[in-house]
Amino acid sequence: MMIGWSILAVPTGIISSELTAQRFWPSINTRTCPECLTSGLEADAKFCKNCGSALPGYETDPDH
C-alpha cells in the first residue's frame, strides 16, 4: 500500500513544483531594437535599453 501511494505522490510533487516554478520564470521575449539589433527587450518598453532609440509598437498576437 505504501508503494502505491509513493507512485502517486512523487510524480504529483514533481509536477506541481515545476508548475509553481514556471510562474516565477520570466517569459522569453524576442523583441529586437531596429537600430542596434539588441534583442530580449521587454514588451512594454518604449525605448531601447542599449541605444535609447524609440521602439515601434509591440504586437502581442501576430494573428490578429
CSV table of C-alpha atoms in Angstrom, one decimal:
chain,number,residue,atom,x,y,z
A,1,MET,CA,0.0,0.0,0.0
A,2,MET,CA,2.9,2.4,0.8
A,3,ILE,CA,4.5,1.7,-2.6
A,4,GLY,CA,1.2,2.6,-4.3
A,5,TRP,CA,0.9,5.9,-2.5
A,6,SER,CA,4.5,6.7,-3.3
A,7,ILE,CA,3.9,6.0,-7.0
A,8,LEU,CA,1.2,8.7,-6.9
A,9,ALA,CA,2.8,11.2,-4.5
A,10,VAL,CA,6.3,11.5,-6.0
A,11,PRO,CA,5.2,12.4,-9.6
A,12,THR,CA,2.5,14.7,-8.3
A,13,GLY,CA,5.0,16.6,-6.2
A,14,ILE,CA,7.4,17.0,-9.1
A,15,ILE,CA,4.7,18.2,-11.5
A,16,SER,CA,3.3,20.7,-9.0
A,17,SER,CA,6.7,22.1,-8.2
A,18,GLU,CA,7.5,22.6,-11.9
A,19,LEU,CA,4.2,24.4,-12.4
A,20,THR,CA,4.9,26.7,-9.5
A,21,ALA,CA,8.5,27.4,-10.8
A,22,GLN,CA,7.1,28.3,-14.2
A,23,ARG,CA,5.0,31.1,-12.7
A,24,PHE,CA,8.1,32.9,-11.5
A,25,TRP,CA,10.4,32.4,-14.5
A,26,PRO,CA,10.5,35.4,-16.9
A,27,SER,CA,8.8,34.9,-20.2
A,28,ILE,CA,11.1,34.7,-23.2
A,29,ASN,CA,10.9,37.7,-25.5
A,30,THR,CA,12.3,38.1,-29.0
A,31,ARG,CA,11.6,41.8,-29.3
A,32,THR,CA,14.6,43.5,-31.1
A,33,CYS,CA,15.7,47.1,-31.5
A,34,PRO,CA,15.6,48.1,-35.2
A,35,GLU,CA,18.6,50.5,-34.7
A,36,CYS,CA,21.2,48.5,-32.7
A,37,LEU,CA,19.7,45.0,-33.0
A,38,THR,CA,19.6,44.4,-29.3
A,39,SER,CA,17.3,41.5,-28.5
A,40,GLY,CA,15.3,40.5,-25.5
A,41,LEU,CA,13.7,43.9,-24.8
A,42,GLU,CA,10.6,44.0,-22.6
A,43,ALA,CA,7.2,44.0,-24.3
A,44,ASP,CA,6.2,47.3,-22.6
A,45,ALA,CA,9.4,49.2,-23.3
A,46,LYS,CA,9.2,52.5,-25.2
A,47,PHE,CA,12.9,52.9,-25.8
A,48,CYS,CA,15.8,50.6,-26.3
A,49,LYS,CA,17.8,49.9,-23.1
A,50,ASN,CA,21.1,49.8,-25.1
A,51,CYS,CA,21.0,52.7,-27.6
A,52,GLY,CA,18.0,54.7,-26.3
A,53,SER,CA,16.2,54.9,-29.7
A,54,ALA,CA,12.4,54.8,-29.8
A,55,LEU,CA,10.9,51.4,-30.3
A,56,PRO,CA,7.9,50.6,-32.6
A,57,GLY,CA,4.7,49.2,-31.0
A,58,TYR,CA,4.8,45.6,-29.8
A,59,GLU,CA,2.4,43.1,-31.3
A,60,THR,CA,1.2,40.6,-28.7
A,61,ASP,CA,-0.8,38.5,-31.0
A,62,PRO,CA,0.6,38.3,-34.6
A,63,ASP,CA,-2.6,36.5,-35.9
A,64,HIS,CA,-4.9,39.4,-35.2
